[in-house]
PDB file of C-alpha atoms in Angstrom:
ATOM      1  CA  UNK F1327      14.064  -5.454  27.133  1.00  0.00           C
ATOM      2  CA  UNK F1328      12.749  -8.917  26.279  1.00  0.00           C
ATOM      3  CA  UNK F1329       9.841  -8.479  28.695  1.00  0.00           C
ATOM      4  CA  UNK F1330       9.085  -5.003  27.361  1.00  0.00           C
ATOM      5  CA  UNK F1331       9.170  -6.075  23.727  1.00  0.00           C
ATOM      6  CA  UNK F1332       7.001  -9.086  24.441  1.00  0.00           C
ATOM      7  CA  UNK F1333       4.304  -7.570  26.612  1.00  0.00           C
ATOM      8  CA  UNK F1334       4.413  -3.797  26.158  1.00  0.00           C
ATOM      9  CA  UNK F1335       5.765  -2.792  22.750  1.00  0.00           C
ATOM     10  CA  UNK F1336       3.306  -3.371  19.870  1.00  0.00           C
ATOM     11  CA  UNK F1337       4.220  -6.394  17.767  1.00  0.00           C
ATOM     12  CA  UNK F1338       5.196  -5.874  14.136  1.00  0.00           C
ATOM     13  CA  UNK F1339       4.761  -8.318  11.245  1.00  0.00           C
ATOM     14  CA  UNK F1340       6.541  -8.121   7.899  1.00  0.00           C
ATOM     15  CA  UNK F1341       3.428  -7.925   5.747  1.00  0.00           C
ATOM     16  CA  UNK F1342       5.504  -6.995   2.702  1.00  0.00           C
ATOM     17  CA  UNK F1343       7.174 -10.401   2.877  1.00  0.00           C
ATOM     18  CA  UNK F1344       3.862 -12.112   3.688  1.00  0.00           C
ATOM     19  CA  UNK F1345       2.100 -10.623   0.668  1.00  0.00           C
ATOM     20  CA  UNK F1346       5.078 -11.369  -1.562  1.00  0.00           C
ATOM     21  CA  UNK F1347       4.963 -15.007  -0.496  1.00  0.00           C
ATOM     22  CA  UNK F1348       1.229 -15.253  -1.105  1.00  0.00           C
ATOM     23  CA  UNK F1349       1.533 -13.564  -4.517  1.00  0.00           C
ATOM     24  CA  UNK F1350       4.371 -15.926  -5.425  1.00  0.00           C
ATOM     25  CA  UNK F1351       2.329 -19.028  -4.618  1.00  0.00           C
ATOM     26  CA  UNK F1352      -0.613 -17.551  -6.524  1.00  0.00           C
ATOM     27  CA  UNK F1353       1.582 -17.110  -9.582  1.00  0.00           C
ATOM     28  CA  UNK F1354       2.834 -20.697  -9.239  1.00  0.00           C
ATOM     29  CA  UNK F1355      -0.776 -21.938  -9.208  1.00  0.00           C
ATOM     30  CA  UNK F1356      -1.495 -20.130 -12.472  1.00  0.00           C
ATOM     31  CA  UNK F1357       1.790 -21.511 -13.811  1.00  0.00           C
ATOM     32  CA  UNK F1358       0.543 -25.003 -12.914  1.00  0.00           C
ATOM     33  CA  UNK F1359      -2.591 -24.258 -14.917  1.00  0.00           C
ATOM     34  CA  UNK F1360      -0.440 -23.159 -17.827  1.00  0.00           C
ATOM     35  CA  UNK F1361       1.662 -26.330 -17.606  1.00  0.00           C
ATOM     36  CA  UNK F1362      -1.490 -28.470 -17.683  1.00  0.00           C
ATOM     37  CA  UNK F1363      -3.198 -26.640 -20.537  1.00  0.00           C
ATOM     38  CA  UNK F1364      -0.300 -25.436 -22.685  1.00  0.00           C
ATOM     39  CA  UNK F1365       2.476 -27.952 -22.039  1.00  0.00           C
ATOM     40  CA  UNK F1366       0.170 -30.975 -21.543  1.00  0.00           C
ATOM     41  CA  UNK F1367       1.940 -31.766 -18.272  1.00  0.00           C
ATOM     42  CA  UNK F1368      -0.061 -34.627 -16.758  1.00  0.00           C
ATOM     43  CA  UNK F1369       1.359 -33.947 -13.287  1.00  0.00           C
ATOM     44  CA  UNK F1370       0.497 -30.257 -13.306  1.00  0.00           C
ATOM     45  CA  UNK F1371      -3.034 -30.571 -11.942  1.00  0.00           C
ATOM     46  CA  UNK F1372      -1.734 -32.576  -8.975  1.00  0.00           C
ATOM     47  CA  UNK F1373       0.843 -29.862  -8.323  1.00  0.00           C
ATOM     48  CA  UNK F1374      -1.924 -27.272  -8.653  1.00  0.00           C
ATOM     49  CA  UNK F1375      -3.916 -28.908  -5.860  1.00  0.00           C
ATOM     50  CA  UNK F1376      -0.847 -29.008  -3.622  1.00  0.00           C
ATOM     51  CA  UNK F1377      -0.038 -25.360  -4.264  1.00  0.00           C
ATOM     52  CA  UNK F1378      -3.693 -24.368  -3.778  1.00  0.00           C
ATOM     53  CA  UNK F1379      -3.609 -25.987  -0.335  1.00  0.00           C
ATOM     54  CA  UNK F1380      -0.424 -24.050   0.389  1.00  0.00           C
ATOM     55  CA  UNK F1381      -2.111 -20.821  -0.729  1.00  0.00           C
ATOM     56  CA  UNK F1382      -5.040 -21.453   1.602  1.00  0.00           C
ATOM     57  CA  UNK F1383      -2.653 -22.020   4.524  1.00  0.00           C
ATOM     58  CA  UNK F1384      -0.849 -18.765   3.740  1.00  0.00           C
ATOM     59  CA  UNK F1385      -4.151 -16.925   3.580  1.00  0.00           C
ATOM     60  CA  UNK F1386      -5.175 -18.275   6.982  1.00  0.00           C
ATOM     61  CA  UNK F1387      -1.790 -17.420   8.483  1.00  0.00           C
ATOM     62  CA  UNK F1388      -1.774 -13.905   7.058  1.00  0.00           C
ATOM     63  CA  UNK F1389      -5.322 -13.234   8.248  1.00  0.00           C
ATOM     64  CA  UNK F1390      -4.442 -14.383  11.755  1.00  0.00           C
ATOM     65  CA  UNK F1391      -1.357 -12.165  11.782  1.00  0.00           C
ATOM     66  CA  UNK F1392      -3.432  -9.225  10.585  1.00  0.00           C
ATOM     67  CA  UNK F1393      -5.946  -9.692  13.392  1.00  0.00           C
ATOM     68  CA  UNK F1394      -3.240 -10.005  16.043  1.00  0.00           C
ATOM     69  CA  UNK F1395      -0.921  -7.187  15.011  1.00  0.00           C
ATOM     70  CA  UNK F1396      -1.125  -3.479  15.847  1.00  0.00           C
ATOM     71  CA  UNK F1397       1.434  -1.882  13.519  1.00  0.00           C
ATOM     72  CA  UNK F1398       1.157  -2.493   9.754  1.00  0.00           C
ATOM     73  CA  UNK F1399       3.001  -0.936   6.780  1.00  0.00           C
ATOM     74  CA  UNK F1400      -0.333  -0.200   5.055  1.00  0.00           C
ATOM     75  CA  UNK F1401      -3.837   0.285   6.398  1.00  0.00           C
ATOM     76  CA  UNK F1402      -5.389  -2.938   7.625  1.00  0.00           C
ATOM     77  CA  UNK F1403      -8.323  -2.797   5.222  1.00  0.00           C
ATOM     78  CA  UNK F1404      -5.981  -2.711   2.215  1.00  0.00           C
ATOM     79  CA  UNK F1405      -3.941  -5.640   3.517  1.00  0.00           C
ATOM     80  CA  UNK F1406      -7.150  -7.569   4.230  1.00  0.00           C
ATOM     81  CA  UNK F1407      -8.406  -7.003   0.679  1.00  0.00           C
ATOM     82  CA  UNK F1408      -5.064  -8.033  -0.792  1.00  0.00           C
ATOM     83  CA  UNK F1409      -4.959 -11.248   1.243  1.00  0.00           C
ATOM     84  CA  UNK F1410      -8.523 -12.198   0.327  1.00  0.00           C
ATOM     85  CA  UNK F1411      -8.217 -11.285  -3.357  1.00  0.00           C
ATOM     86  CA  UNK F1412      -5.047 -13.345  -3.786  1.00  0.00           C
ATOM     87  CA  UNK F1413      -6.919 -16.200  -2.153  1.00  0.00           C
ATOM     88  CA  UNK F1414      -9.777 -15.761  -4.616  1.00  0.00           C
ATOM     89  CA  UNK F1415      -7.361 -16.074  -7.534  1.00  0.00           C
ATOM     90  CA  UNK F1416      -6.133 -19.387  -6.141  1.00  0.00           C
ATOM     91  CA  UNK F1417      -9.704 -20.554  -5.523  1.00  0.00           C
ATOM     92  CA  UNK F1418     -10.828 -19.647  -9.038  1.00  0.00           C
ATOM     93  CA  UNK F1419      -7.995 -21.698 -10.562  1.00  0.00           C
ATOM     94  CA  UNK F1420      -8.881 -24.629  -8.313  1.00  0.00           C
ATOM     95  CA  UNK F1421     -12.515 -24.302  -9.428  1.00  0.00           C
ATOM     96  CA  UNK F1422     -11.404 -24.452 -13.069  1.00  0.00           C
ATOM     97  CA  UNK F1423      -9.619 -27.717 -12.324  1.00  0.00           C
ATOM     98  CA  UNK F1424     -12.720 -29.129 -10.639  1.00  0.00           C
ATOM     99  CA  UNK F1425     -14.926 -28.161 -13.581  1.00  0.00           C
ATOM    100  CA  UNK F1426     -12.471 -29.579 -16.117  1.00  0.00           C
ATOM    101  CA  UNK F1427     -12.466 -32.871 -14.237  1.00  0.00           C
ATOM    102  CA  UNK F1428     -16.258 -32.923 -13.860  1.00  0.00           C
ATOM    103  CA  UNK F1429     -16.717 -32.368 -17.595  1.00  0.00           C
ATOM    104  CA  UNK F1430     -13.978 -34.920 -18.420  1.00  0.00           C
ATOM    105  CA  UNK F1431     -12.092 -32.482 -20.623  1.00  0.00           C
ATOM    106  CA  UNK F1432      -9.183 -34.327 -22.197  1.00  0.00           C
ATOM    107  CA  UNK F1433      -7.763 -31.564 -24.398  1.00  0.00           C
ATOM    108  CA  UNK F1434      -7.151 -27.939 -23.480  1.00  0.00           C
ATOM    109  CA  UNK F1435      -5.722 -26.887 -26.833  1.00  0.00           C
ATOM    110  CA  UNK F1436      -8.468 -24.377 -27.596  1.00  0.00           C
ATOM    111  CA  UNK F1437      -7.902 -22.650 -24.238  1.00  0.00           C
ATOM    112  CA  UNK F1438      -4.146 -22.272 -24.582  1.00  0.00           C
ATOM    113  CA  UNK F1439      -4.101 -18.631 -25.782  1.00  0.00           C
ATOM    114  CA  UNK F1440      -6.350 -17.629 -22.871  1.00  0.00           C
ATOM    115  CA  UNK F1441      -4.290 -19.477 -20.269  1.00  0.00           C
ATOM    116  CA  UNK F1442      -1.091 -17.911 -21.621  1.00  0.00           C
ATOM    117  CA  UNK F1443      -2.551 -14.456 -20.983  1.00  0.00           C
ATOM    118  CA  UNK F1444      -3.660 -15.489 -17.486  1.00  0.00           C
ATOM    119  CA  UNK F1445      -0.104 -16.547 -16.695  1.00  0.00           C
ATOM    120  CA  UNK F1446       1.204 -13.201 -17.961  1.00  0.00           C
ATOM    121  CA  UNK F1447      -1.292 -11.421 -15.689  1.00  0.00           C
ATOM    122  CA  UNK F1448      -0.245 -13.469 -12.651  1.00  0.00           C
ATOM    123  CA  UNK F1449       3.428 -12.822 -13.380  1.00  0.00           C
ATOM    124  CA  UNK F1450       2.821  -9.078 -13.622  1.00  0.00           C
ATOM    125  CA  UNK F1451       0.831  -9.163 -10.394  1.00  0.00           C
ATOM    126  CA  UNK F1452       3.645 -10.875  -8.512  1.00  0.00           C
ATOM    127  CA  UNK F1453       6.090  -8.326  -9.917  1.00  0.00           C
ATOM    128  CA  UNK F1454       3.787  -5.534  -8.780  1.00  0.00           C
ATOM    129  CA  UNK F1455       3.640  -6.846  -5.212  1.00  0.00           C
ATOM    130  CA  UNK F1456       7.435  -7.033  -5.221  1.00  0.00           C
ATOM    131  CA  UNK F1457       7.674  -3.429  -6.422  1.00  0.00           C
ATOM    132  CA  UNK F1458       5.320  -2.324  -3.656  1.00  0.00           C
ATOM    133  CA  UNK F1459       7.416  -4.153  -1.068  1.00  0.00           C
ATOM    134  CA  UNK F1460      10.546  -2.485  -2.442  1.00  0.00           C
ATOM    135  CA  UNK F1461       8.850   0.904  -2.022  1.00  0.00           C
ATOM    136  CA  UNK F1462       8.879   1.395  -5.807  1.00  0.00           C
ATOM    137  CA  UNK F1463       5.198   2.249  -5.903  1.00  0.00           C
ATOM    138  CA  UNK F1464       5.583   4.786  -8.715  1.00  0.00           C
ATOM    139  CA  UNK F1465       6.901   2.080 -11.047  1.00  0.00           C
ATOM    140  CA  UNK F1466       3.731   0.035 -10.569  1.00  0.00           C
ATOM    141  CA  UNK F1467       1.525   1.970 -12.985  1.00  0.00           C
ATOM    142  CA  UNK F1468       2.781   0.333 -16.221  1.00  0.00           C
ATOM    143  CA  UNK F1469       2.342  -3.154 -14.723  1.00  0.00           C
ATOM    144  CA  UNK F1470      -1.204  -2.386 -13.576  1.00  0.00           C
ATOM    145  CA  UNK F1471      -2.089  -0.947 -16.990  1.00  0.00           C
ATOM    146  CA  UNK F1472      -0.766  -4.097 -18.659  1.00  0.00           C
ATOM    147  CA  UNK F1473      -2.881  -6.290 -16.377  1.00  0.00           C
ATOM    148  CA  UNK F1474      -5.957  -4.251 -17.314  1.00  0.00           C
ATOM    149  CA  UNK F1475      -5.128  -4.629 -21.019  1.00  0.00           C
ATOM    150  CA  UNK F1476      -4.600  -8.364 -20.642  1.00  0.00           C
ATOM    151  CA  UNK F1477      -7.914  -8.702 -18.821  1.00  0.00           C
ATOM    152  CA  UNK F1478      -9.603  -7.135 -21.842  1.00  0.00           C
ATOM    153  CA  UNK F1479      -7.680  -9.590 -24.008  1.00  0.00           C
ATOM    154  CA  UNK F1480      -8.979 -12.575 -22.030  1.00  0.00           C
ATOM    155  CA  UNK F1481     -12.574 -11.332 -22.320  1.00  0.00           C
ATOM    156  CA  UNK F1482     -12.118 -10.917 -26.080  1.00  0.00           C
ATOM    157  CA  UNK F1483     -10.566 -14.368 -26.530  1.00  0.00           C
ATOM    158  CA  UNK F1484     -13.334 -16.008 -24.495  1.00  0.00           C
ATOM    159  CA  UNK F1485     -16.024 -14.242 -26.523  1.00  0.00           C
ATOM    160  CA  UNK F1486     -14.382 -15.238 -29.793  1.00  0.00           C
ATOM    161  CA  UNK F1487     -14.015 -18.839 -28.665  1.00  0.00           C
ATOM    162  CA  UNK F1488     -17.684 -19.144 -27.746  1.00  0.00           C
ATOM    163  CA  UNK F1489     -18.873 -17.282 -30.841  1.00  0.00           C
ATOM    164  CA  UNK F1490     -17.038 -19.823 -32.979  1.00  0.00           C
ATOM    165  CA  UNK F1491     -19.314 -22.554 -31.609  1.00  0.00           C
ATOM    166  CA  UNK F1492     -22.662 -20.811 -31.933  1.00  0.00           C
ATOM    167  CA  UNK F1493     -23.406 -22.558 -35.212  1.00  0.00           C
ATOM    168  CA  UNK F1494     -22.745 -25.962 -33.684  1.00  0.00           C
ATOM    169  CA  UNK F1495     -25.563 -28.441 -33.142  1.00  0.00           C
ATOM    170  CA  UNK F1496     -23.670 -30.029 -30.232  1.00  0.00           C
ATOM    171  CA  UNK F1497     -25.731 -28.680 -27.358  1.00  0.00           C
ATOM    172  CA  UNK F1498     -23.659 -30.392 -24.670  1.00  0.00           C
ATOM    173  CA  UNK F1499     -20.418 -28.959 -26.039  1.00  0.00           C
ATOM    174  CA  UNK F1500     -21.927 -25.468 -26.066  1.00  0.00           C
ATOM    175  CA  UNK F1501     -22.868 -25.726 -22.390  1.00  0.00           C
ATOM    176  CA  UNK F1502     -19.475 -27.101 -21.356  1.00  0.00           C
ATOM    177  CA  UNK F1503     -17.665 -24.448 -23.378  1.00  0.00           C
ATOM    178  CA  UNK F1504     -19.731 -21.687 -21.807  1.00  0.00           C
ATOM    179  CA  UNK F1505     -18.979 -22.914 -18.285  1.00  0.00           C
ATOM    180  CA  UNK F1506     -15.255 -23.410 -18.880  1.00  0.00           C
ATOM    181  CA  UNK F1507     -14.852 -20.025 -20.545  1.00  0.00           C
ATOM    182  CA  UNK F1508     -16.794 -18.379 -17.717  1.00  0.00           C
ATOM    183  CA  UNK F1509     -14.366 -19.864 -15.201  1.00  0.00           C
ATOM    184  CA  UNK F1510     -11.352 -18.684 -17.202  1.00  0.00           C
ATOM    185  CA  UNK F1511     -12.864 -15.193 -17.247  1.00  0.00           C
ATOM    186  CA  UNK F1512     -13.384 -15.468 -13.492  1.00  0.00           C
ATOM    187  CA  UNK F1513      -9.665 -16.149 -13.002  1.00  0.00           C
ATOM    188  CA  UNK F1514      -8.870 -13.083 -15.104  1.00  0.00           C
ATOM    189  CA  UNK F1515     -11.420 -10.998 -13.214  1.00  0.00           C
ATOM    190  CA  UNK F1516      -9.914 -11.958  -9.868  1.00  0.00           C
ATOM    191  CA  UNK F1517      -6.427 -11.080 -11.104  1.00  0.00           C
ATOM    192  CA  UNK F1518      -7.795  -7.764 -12.363  1.00  0.00           C
ATOM    193  CA  UNK F1519      -9.480  -6.963  -9.034  1.00  0.00           C
ATOM    194  CA  UNK F1520      -6.310  -7.871  -7.129  1.00  0.00           C
ATOM    195  CA  UNK F1521      -4.335  -5.533  -9.381  1.00  0.00           C
ATOM    196  CA  UNK F1522      -6.795  -2.746  -8.555  1.00  0.00           C
ATOM    197  CA  UNK F1523      -6.264  -3.396  -4.846  1.00  0.00           C
ATOM    198  CA  UNK F1524      -2.505  -3.286  -5.372  1.00  0.00           C
ATOM    199  CA  UNK F1525      -2.837   0.013  -7.212  1.00  0.00           C
ATOM    200  CA  UNK F1526      -4.900   1.429  -4.347  1.00  0.00           C
ATOM    201  CA  UNK F1527      -2.231   0.394  -1.837  1.00  0.00           C
ATOM    202  CA  UNK F1528       0.478   1.994  -3.974  1.00  0.00           C
ATOM    203  CA  UNK F1529      -1.393   5.289  -4.226  1.00  0.00           C
ATOM    204  CA  UNK F1530      -1.773   5.453  -0.445  1.00  0.00           C
ATOM    205  CA  UNK F1531       1.975   5.159   0.176  1.00  0.00           C
ATOM    206  CA  UNK F1532       3.173   7.594  -2.491  1.00  0.00           C
TER     207      UNK F1532
END
């Protein structure tokens, strides 16, 4: 039986567990961002880099498993999109960190409301992946709707934040603010796109 299972029977991979793990690390990365910006945790950005490296390793592992496996719980294209979109969330948070360091931003107070919403989105996304894994796809709809609403909230907060500076004569601050807010919106956009992918996967298994 060992020979048969190894060389003849198609190999199976627990992609539910793999996606849950990747979504969990993604949420932790956004939580690191929240700790840095909301709680003023000086160690949070270091933790963010460590967790971002972990997320990249998980992405590489999951992609390799997807290429090597024959049987999957969902269609391969959906799993591929979920793996890559979760990776993009992690990358977008890392890019925010890099921009914040490049612009020597010392205070994140004005971004706190936005980052709080991003953390709520990431938490809902992780919960949604868990619901999908538990075959509770029908219970996903409220979570997805909330993520969509929170994405709109981030866009609104970013627009309001930039509009409040339009009368400023500090040209450099305007440019920095525009770039930082654009990156925060990118994080939200990636979370939103990942939620759409999750919704698509749920619909296909109902």
